[in-house]
Coordinates of C-alpha atoms in Angstrom, one line a residue:
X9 CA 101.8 84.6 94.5
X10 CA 98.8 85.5 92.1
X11 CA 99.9 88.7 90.0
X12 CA 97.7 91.6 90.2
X13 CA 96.8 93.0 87.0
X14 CA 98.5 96.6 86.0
X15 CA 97.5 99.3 83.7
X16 CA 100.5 100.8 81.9
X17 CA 100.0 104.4 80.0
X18 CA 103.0 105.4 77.4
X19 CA 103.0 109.3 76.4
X20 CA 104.7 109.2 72.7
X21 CA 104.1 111.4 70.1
X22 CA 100.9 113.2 71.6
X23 CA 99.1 109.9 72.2
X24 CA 98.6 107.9 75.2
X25 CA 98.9 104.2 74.9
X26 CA 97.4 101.9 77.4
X27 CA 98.3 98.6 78.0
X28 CA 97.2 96.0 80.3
X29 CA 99.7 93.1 81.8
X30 CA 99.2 90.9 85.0
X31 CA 97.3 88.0 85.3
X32 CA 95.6 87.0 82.1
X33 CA 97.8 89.2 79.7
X34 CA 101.5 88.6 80.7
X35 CA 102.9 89.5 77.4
X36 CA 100.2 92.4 77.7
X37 CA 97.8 93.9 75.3
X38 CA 96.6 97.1 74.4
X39 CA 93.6 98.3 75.1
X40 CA 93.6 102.1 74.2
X41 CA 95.3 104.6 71.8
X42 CA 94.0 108.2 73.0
X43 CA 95.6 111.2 71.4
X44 CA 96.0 113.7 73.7
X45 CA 96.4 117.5 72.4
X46 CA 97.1 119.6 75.9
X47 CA 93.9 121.6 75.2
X48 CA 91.5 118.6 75.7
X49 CA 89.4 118.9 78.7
X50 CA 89.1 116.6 81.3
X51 CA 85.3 115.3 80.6
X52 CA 86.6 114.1 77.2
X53 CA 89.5 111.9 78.5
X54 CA 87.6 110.2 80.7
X55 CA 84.6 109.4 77.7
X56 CA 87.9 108.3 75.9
X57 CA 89.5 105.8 78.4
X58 CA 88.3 102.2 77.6
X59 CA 86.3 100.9 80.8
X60 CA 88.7 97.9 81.5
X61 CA 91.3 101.0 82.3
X62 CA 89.5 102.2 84.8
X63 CA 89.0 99.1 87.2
X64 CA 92.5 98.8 87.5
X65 CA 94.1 100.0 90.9
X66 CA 98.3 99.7 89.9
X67 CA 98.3 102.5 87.7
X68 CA 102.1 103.5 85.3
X69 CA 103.2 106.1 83.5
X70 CA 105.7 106.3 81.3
X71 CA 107.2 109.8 80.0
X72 CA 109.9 111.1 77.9
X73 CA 112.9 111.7 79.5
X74 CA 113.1 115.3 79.1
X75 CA 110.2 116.2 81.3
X76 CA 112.6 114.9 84.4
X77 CA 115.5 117.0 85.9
X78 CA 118.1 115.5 88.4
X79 CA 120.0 116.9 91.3
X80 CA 123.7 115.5 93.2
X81 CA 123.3 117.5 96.7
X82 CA 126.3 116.5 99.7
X83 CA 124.6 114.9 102.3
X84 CA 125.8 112.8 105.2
X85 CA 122.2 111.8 107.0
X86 CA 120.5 108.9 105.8
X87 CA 117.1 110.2 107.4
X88 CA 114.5 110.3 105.3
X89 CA 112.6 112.7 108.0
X90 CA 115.9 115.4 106.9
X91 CA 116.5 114.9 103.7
X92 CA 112.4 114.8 102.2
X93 CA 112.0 118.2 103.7
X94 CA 115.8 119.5 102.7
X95 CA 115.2 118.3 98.9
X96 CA 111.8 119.9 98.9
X97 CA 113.5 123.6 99.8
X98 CA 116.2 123.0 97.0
X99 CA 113.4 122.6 94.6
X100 CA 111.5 125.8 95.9
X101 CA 114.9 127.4 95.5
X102 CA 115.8 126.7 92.2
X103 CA 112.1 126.5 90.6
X104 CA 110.1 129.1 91.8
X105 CA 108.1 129.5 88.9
X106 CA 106.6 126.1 89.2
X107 CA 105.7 125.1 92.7
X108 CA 104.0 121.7 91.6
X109 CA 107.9 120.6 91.6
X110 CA 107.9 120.2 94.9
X111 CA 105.1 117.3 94.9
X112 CA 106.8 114.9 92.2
X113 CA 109.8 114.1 93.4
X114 CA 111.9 111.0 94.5
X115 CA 115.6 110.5 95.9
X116 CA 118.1 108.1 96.7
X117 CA 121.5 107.6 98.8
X118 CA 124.9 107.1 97.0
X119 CA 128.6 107.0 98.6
X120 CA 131.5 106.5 96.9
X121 CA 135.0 106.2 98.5
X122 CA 135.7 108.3 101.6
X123 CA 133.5 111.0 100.5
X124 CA 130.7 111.8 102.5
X125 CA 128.0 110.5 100.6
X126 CA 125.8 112.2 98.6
X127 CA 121.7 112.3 97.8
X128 CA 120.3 112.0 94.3
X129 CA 117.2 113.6 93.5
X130 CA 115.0 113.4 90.5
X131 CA 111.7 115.1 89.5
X132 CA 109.0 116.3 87.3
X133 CA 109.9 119.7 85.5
X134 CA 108.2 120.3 82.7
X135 CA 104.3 121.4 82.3
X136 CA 103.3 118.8 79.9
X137 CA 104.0 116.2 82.9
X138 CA 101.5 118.3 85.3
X139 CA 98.9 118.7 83.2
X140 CA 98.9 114.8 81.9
X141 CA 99.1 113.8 85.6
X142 CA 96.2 116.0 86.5
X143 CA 93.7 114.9 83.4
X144 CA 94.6 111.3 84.3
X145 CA 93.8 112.2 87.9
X146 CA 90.6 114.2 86.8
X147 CA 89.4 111.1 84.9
X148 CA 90.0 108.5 87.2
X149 CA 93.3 107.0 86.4
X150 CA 95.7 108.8 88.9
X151 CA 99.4 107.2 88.4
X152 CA 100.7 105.4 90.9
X153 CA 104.6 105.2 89.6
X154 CA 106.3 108.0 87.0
X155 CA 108.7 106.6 85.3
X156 CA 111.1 106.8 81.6
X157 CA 113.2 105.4 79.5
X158 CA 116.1 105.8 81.2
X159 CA 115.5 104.8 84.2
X160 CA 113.7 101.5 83.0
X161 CA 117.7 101.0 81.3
X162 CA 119.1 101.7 84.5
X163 CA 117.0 99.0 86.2
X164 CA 118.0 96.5 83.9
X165 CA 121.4 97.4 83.6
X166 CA 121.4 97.2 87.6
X167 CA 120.5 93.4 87.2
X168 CA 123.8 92.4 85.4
X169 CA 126.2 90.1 87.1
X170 CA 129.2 92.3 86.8
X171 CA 127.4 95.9 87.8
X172 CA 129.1 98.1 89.7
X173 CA 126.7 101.0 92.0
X174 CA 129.4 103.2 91.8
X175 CA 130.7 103.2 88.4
X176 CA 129.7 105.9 85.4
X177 CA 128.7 104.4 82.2
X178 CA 126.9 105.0 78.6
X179 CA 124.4 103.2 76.8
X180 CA 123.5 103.2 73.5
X181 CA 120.7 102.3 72.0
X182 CA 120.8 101.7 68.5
X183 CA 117.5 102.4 66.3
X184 CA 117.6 102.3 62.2
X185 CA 116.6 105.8 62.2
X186 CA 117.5 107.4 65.6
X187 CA 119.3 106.5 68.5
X188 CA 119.0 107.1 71.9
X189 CA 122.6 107.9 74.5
X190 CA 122.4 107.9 77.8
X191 CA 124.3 108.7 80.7
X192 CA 124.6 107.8 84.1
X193 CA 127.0 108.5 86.9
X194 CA 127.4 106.1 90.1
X195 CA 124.8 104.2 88.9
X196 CA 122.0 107.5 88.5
X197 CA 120.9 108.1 85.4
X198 CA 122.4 111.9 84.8
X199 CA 120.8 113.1 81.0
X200 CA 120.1 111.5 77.7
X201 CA 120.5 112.7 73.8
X202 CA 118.7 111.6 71.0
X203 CA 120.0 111.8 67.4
X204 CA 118.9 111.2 64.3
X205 CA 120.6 108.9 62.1
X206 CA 121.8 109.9 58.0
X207 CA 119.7 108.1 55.6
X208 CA 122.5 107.8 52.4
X209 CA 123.8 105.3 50.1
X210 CA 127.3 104.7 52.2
X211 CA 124.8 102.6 55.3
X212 CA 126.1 101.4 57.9
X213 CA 130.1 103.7 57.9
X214 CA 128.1 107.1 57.5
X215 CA 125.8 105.6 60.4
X216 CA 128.8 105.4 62.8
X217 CA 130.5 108.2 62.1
X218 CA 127.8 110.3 62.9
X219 CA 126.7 108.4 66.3
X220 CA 130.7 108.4 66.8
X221 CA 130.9 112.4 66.7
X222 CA 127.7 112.7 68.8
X223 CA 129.0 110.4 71.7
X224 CA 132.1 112.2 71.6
X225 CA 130.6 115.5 72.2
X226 CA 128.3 113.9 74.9
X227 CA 131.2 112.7 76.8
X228 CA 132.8 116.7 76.6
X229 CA 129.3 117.9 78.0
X230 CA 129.3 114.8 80.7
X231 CA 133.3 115.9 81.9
X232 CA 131.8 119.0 82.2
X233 CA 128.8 118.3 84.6
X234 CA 130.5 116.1 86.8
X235 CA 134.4 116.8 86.9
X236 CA 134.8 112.2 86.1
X237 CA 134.7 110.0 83.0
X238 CA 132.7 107.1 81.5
X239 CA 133.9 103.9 82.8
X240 CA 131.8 101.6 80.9
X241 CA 129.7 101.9 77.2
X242 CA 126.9 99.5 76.8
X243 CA 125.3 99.1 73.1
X244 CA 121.6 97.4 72.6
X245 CA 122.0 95.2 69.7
X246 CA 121.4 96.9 66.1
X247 CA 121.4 95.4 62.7
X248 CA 123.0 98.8 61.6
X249 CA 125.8 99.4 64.3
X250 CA 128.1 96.7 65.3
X251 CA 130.4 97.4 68.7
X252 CA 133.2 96.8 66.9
X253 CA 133.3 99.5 64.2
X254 CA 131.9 102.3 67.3
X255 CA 134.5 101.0 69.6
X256 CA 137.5 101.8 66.9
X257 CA 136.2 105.1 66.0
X258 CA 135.4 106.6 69.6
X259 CA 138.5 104.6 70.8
X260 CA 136.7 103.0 74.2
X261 CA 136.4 99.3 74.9
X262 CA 131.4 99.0 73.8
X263 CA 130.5 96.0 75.2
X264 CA 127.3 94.5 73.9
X265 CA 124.0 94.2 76.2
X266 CA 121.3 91.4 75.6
X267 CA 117.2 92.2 76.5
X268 CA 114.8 89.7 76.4
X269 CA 113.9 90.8 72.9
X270 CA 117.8 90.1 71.3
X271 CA 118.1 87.0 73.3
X272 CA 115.7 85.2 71.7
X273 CA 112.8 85.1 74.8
X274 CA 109.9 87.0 72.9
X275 CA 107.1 84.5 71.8
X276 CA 106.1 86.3 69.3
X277 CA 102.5 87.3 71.8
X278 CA 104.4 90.2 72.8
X279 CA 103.5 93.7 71.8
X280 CA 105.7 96.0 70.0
X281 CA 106.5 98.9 71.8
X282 CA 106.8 102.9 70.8
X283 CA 110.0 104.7 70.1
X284 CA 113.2 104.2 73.2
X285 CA 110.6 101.8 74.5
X286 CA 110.9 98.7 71.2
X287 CA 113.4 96.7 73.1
X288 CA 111.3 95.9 76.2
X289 CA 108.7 94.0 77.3
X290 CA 105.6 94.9 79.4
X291 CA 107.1 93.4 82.0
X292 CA 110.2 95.0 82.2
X293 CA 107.8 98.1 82.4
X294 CA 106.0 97.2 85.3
X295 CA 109.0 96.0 87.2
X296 CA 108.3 97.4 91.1
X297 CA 112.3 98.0 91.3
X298 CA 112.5 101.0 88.7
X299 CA 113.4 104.2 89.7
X300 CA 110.4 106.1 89.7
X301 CA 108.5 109.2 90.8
X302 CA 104.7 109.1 93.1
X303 CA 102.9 112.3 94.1
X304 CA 104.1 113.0 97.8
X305 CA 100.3 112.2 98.7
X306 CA 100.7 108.7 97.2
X307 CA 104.0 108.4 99.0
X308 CA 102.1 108.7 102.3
X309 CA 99.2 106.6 101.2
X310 CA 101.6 104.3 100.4
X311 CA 103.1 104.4 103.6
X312 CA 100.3 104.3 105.5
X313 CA 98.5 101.4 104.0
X314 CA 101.6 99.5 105.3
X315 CA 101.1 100.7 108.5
X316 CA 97.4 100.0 108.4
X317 CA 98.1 96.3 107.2
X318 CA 101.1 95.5 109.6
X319 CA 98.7 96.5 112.6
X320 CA 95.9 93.9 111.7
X321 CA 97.6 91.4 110.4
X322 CA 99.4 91.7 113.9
X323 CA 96.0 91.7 115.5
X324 CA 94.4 88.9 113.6
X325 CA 97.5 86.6 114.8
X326 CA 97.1 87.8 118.4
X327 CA 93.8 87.0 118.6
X328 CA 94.1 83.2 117.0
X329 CA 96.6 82.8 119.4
X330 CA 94.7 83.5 122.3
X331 CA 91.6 81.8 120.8
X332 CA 94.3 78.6 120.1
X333 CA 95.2 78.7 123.5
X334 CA 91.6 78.7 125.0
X335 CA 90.5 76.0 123.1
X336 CA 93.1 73.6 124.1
X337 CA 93.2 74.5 127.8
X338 CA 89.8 74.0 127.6
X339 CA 89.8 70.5 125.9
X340 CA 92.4 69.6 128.2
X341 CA 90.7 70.5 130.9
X342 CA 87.1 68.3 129.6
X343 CA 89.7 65.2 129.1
X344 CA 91.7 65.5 132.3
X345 CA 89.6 66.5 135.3
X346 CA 91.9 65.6 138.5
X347 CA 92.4 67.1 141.9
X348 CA 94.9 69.2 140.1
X349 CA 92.1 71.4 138.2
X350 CA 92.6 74.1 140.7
X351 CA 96.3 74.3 139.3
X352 CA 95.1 74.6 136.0
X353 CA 92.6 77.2 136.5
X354 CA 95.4 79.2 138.7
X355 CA 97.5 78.7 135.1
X356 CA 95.0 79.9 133.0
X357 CA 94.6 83.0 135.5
X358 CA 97.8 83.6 135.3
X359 CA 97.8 83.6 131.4
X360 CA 95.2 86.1 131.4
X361 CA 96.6 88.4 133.6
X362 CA 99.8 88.5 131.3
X363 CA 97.8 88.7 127.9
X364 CA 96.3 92.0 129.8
X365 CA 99.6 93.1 130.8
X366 CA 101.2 92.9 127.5
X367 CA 98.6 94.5 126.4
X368 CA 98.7 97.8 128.4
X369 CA 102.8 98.0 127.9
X370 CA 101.5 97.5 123.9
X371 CA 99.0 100.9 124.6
X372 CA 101.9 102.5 126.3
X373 CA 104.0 101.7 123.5
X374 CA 101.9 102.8 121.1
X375 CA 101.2 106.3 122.5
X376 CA 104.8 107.2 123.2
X377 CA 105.4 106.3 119.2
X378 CA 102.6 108.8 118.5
X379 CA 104.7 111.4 120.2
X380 CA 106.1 114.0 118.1
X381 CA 109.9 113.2 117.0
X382 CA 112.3 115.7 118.8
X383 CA 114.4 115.2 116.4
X384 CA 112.5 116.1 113.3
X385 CA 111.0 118.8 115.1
X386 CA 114.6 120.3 115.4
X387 CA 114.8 119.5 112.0
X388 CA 112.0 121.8 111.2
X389 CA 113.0 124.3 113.1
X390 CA 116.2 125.0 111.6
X391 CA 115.1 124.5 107.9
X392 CA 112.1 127.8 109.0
X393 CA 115.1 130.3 110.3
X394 CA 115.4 133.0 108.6
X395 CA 119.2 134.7 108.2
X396 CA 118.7 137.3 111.0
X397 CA 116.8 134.9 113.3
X398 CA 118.8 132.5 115.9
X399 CA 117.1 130.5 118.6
X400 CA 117.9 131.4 122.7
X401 CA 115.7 128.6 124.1
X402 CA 113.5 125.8 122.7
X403 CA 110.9 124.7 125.1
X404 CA 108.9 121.3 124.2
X405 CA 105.9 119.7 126.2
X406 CA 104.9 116.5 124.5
X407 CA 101.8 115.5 127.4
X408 CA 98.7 116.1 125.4
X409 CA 98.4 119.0 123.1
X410 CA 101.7 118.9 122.3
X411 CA 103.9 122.2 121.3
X412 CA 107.0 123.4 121.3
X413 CA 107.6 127.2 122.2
X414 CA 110.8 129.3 120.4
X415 CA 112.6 132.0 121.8
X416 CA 115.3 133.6 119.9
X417 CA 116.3 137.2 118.5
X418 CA 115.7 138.6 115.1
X419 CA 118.1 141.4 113.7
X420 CA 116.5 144.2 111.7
X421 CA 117.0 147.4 110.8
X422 CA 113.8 148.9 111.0
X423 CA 109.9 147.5 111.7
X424 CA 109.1 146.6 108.7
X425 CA 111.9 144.3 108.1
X426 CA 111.2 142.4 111.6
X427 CA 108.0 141.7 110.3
X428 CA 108.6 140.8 107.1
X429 CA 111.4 138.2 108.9
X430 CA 108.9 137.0 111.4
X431 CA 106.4 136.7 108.6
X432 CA 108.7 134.2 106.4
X433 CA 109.8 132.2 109.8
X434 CA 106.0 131.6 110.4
X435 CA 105.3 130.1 106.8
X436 CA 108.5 128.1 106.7
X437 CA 107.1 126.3 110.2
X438 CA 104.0 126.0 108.7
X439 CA 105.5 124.6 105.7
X440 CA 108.4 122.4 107.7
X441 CA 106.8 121.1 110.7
X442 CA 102.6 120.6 109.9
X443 CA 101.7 121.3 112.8
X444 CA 97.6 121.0 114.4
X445 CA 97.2 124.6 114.0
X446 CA 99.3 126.7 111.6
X447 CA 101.7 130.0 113.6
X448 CA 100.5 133.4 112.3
X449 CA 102.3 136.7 113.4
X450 CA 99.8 137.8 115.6
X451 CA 101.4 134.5 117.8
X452 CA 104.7 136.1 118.2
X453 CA 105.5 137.5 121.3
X454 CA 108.4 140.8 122.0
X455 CA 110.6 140.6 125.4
X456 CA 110.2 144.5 125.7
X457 CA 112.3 144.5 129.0
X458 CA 115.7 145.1 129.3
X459 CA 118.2 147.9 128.2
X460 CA 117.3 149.7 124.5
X461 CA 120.4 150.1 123.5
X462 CA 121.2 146.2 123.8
X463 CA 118.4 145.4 122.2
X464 CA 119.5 147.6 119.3
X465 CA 122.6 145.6 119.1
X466 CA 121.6 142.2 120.3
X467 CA 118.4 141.9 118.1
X468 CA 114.8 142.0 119.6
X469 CA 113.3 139.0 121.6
X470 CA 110.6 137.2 120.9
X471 CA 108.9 133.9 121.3
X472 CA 106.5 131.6 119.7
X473 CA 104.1 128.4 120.6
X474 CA 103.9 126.0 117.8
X475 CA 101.0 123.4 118.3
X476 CA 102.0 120.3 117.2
X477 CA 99.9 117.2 116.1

């Protein structure tokens, strides 16, 4: 399968380093270095960005590690319809100072032992990431995959023989004047140090002492976070630490790890890369199997190309099919004229009429997956309620338009708090289910009959339509 060619942009040190690999530059080669002060403009990124950047459509960028957060929820469902929209409130919740959170975000599934499984979720945090991601945007070179360090290790470190998904483990990656730790826990990469190494006479012995005492106060902080211990340390090869001497002095069992680089496979045409980046190669970069954060708009592009392509390559085959099967009834037919023709037509006849049927169960089939989801629509409704609302009666009609009308009761003290409740459950459906037209609170509904004084302590009833798509 012909590789398609990939444009990979590193962020290091205020500078944005492009590189392109795929299919004339395996080994890749750099075409750009931009600096990149966060009070440039837009207009002079893009005079900046070498044209052979911008024909490229697989776009990568890598980051420092600490522009990314992480998050261990509980969660039983595997559904990605519960858990995109549940992870997307957490983040609202505990960022509410930077609602561009919610957009760069990915997650994955983990279960260890009888536990009940649990969902990992990393994301952007930090401004510098926004505002890089919106200039490359601005000037044409919107990324397709977020990525760092660590979670380029953890990809590789995935692809050993003896891995473990569940296990907890350290790497550390030896430079001769800083090093890099990382930590992961079942197999999700969990935070990262970087320390600078002593430059003195006494080499290599002062060298490990100090990465020693560093790891051992990692290990306190990585106890702390997640109440388990390291079952594994990895070390990238280093001319100044050995895993000998660092396994004595921190007393755990540092098993050595091989990259292309150490094992001898670079020809010498590859580039050298930046900083936690120098022991890979572009292609280790622009693996499609690292962990990695899109914009929740590329997600569904993503998805729906897929979609797009499934349907006509589907089509395409259909149709050769049919235009297979013509052909040869119909040389069969020129080669083979007997009294039994009539047969033959009445076959061919027949054939039609079930190509047509299949096709009308294939419209009915397609129109009742068009249907809104019950399920994620219940979904949505219970992620939009408000403390002091609970739901009497749901009522759905899915025949065309769709909605789905809510009657419940909403406890409040006063006016002003009934609205303000009614006003938040309006802009969490909005938010939760998209639907064709958004609920404002001029749509809601009071049940003014019945006795006051059970209303006062039963709540007020009300109901809402919610037009779906």
């Amino acid at each position: 399968m012909k590789k398609r060619n990939k444009l990979i942009i590193i962020f290091y040190n205020h500078q944005l380093l492009m590189i392109l690999c795929g299919t004339k530059e395996e080994s890749g080669k750099i075409i750009g270095i931009i600096p990149f002060p966060e009070a440039s403009s837009a207009d002079n990124l893009s005079v900046s960005i070498p044209a052979e950047a911008k024909k490229i459509k697989e776009i990568i960028l890598v980051l420092p590690d600490y522009v990314t957060g992480n998050s261990i929820y509980p969660f039983s469902s595997g559904r990605s319809s519960i858990a995109e929209p549940f992870i997307r409130r957490k983040l609202v919740e505990s960022f509410p100072a930077s609602p561009d959170i919610s957009e760069f975000f990915n997650y994955s599934y983990f279960k260890t032992g009888a536990d009940q499984g649990g969902l990992y979720s990393f994301y952007l945090k930090e401004p510098v990431a926004f505002n890089l991601y919106n200039r490359l945007t601005e000037a044409g070179l919107r990324p397709d995959r977020i990525t760092t360090p660590a979670y380029i290790w953890q990809d590789k470190i995935s692809k050993n023989e003896d891995y473990d998904p569940g296990e907890s483990f350290c790497l550390i990656h030896a430079q001769p004047a800083e090093s890099h730790l990382y930590f992961y826990v079942n197999g999700n990469f969990l935070f990262s140090r970087s320390i600078m190494l002593p430059e003195s006479s006494e080499g290599k012995n002062e060298k490990l002492d100090a990465l020693a005492f560093e790891i051992s106060q990692s290990l306190y902080l990585f106890s702390q976070k997640v109440k388990s211990e390291i079952s594994r340390f990895y070390l990238v090869p280093s001319a100044d630490i050995d895993e000998t001497g660092l396994s004595e002095r921190i007393g755990k069992n540092v098993r050595r790890i091989g990259t292309d680089r150490n094992l001898g496979l670079d020809t010498g045409k590859n580039i050298l890369m930046p900083g936690p980046l120098t022991n890979f190669l572009a292609a280790d970069i622009g693996s499609g199997t690292i962990p990695a954060i899109s914009h929740r708009v590329v997600v569904m592009e993503k998805f729906w190309h897929t979609v797009q392509l499934t349907g006509i390559i589907t089509g395409v085959v259909t149709l050769l099919l049919l235009c297979a099967e013509t052909a040869y009834f119909s040389y069969w037919s020129d080669r083979h004229v007997s009294p039994g023709s009539a047969t033959l037509s009445k076959n061919i006849s027949d054939n039609h009429r079930s190509v047509g049927h299949f096709n009308e169960i294939l419209d009915l089939v397609m129109n009742e997956r068009q249907r809104p989801d019950p399920s994620d629509i219940l979904a949505g409704i219970a992620l939009s309620l408000p403390e002091k609302v609970t739901v009497r009666e749901l009522l759905f009609n899915f025949e065309s338009p769709p909605h789905v009308i809510i009657k419940g009761n909403v406890k409040a003290d006063g006016p002003d708090l009934i609205k303000s409740t009614l006003s938040e459950m309006v802009e969490s459906l909005t938010r939760n289910l998209n639907p064709a037209r958004s609920p404002v609170i001029g749509d809601i509904g009071f049940d003014l009959e019945g006795n006051a004084e059970g209303q006062t302590l039963q709540g007020y009833k009300f109901h809402v339509k919610v037009d779906m798509k």
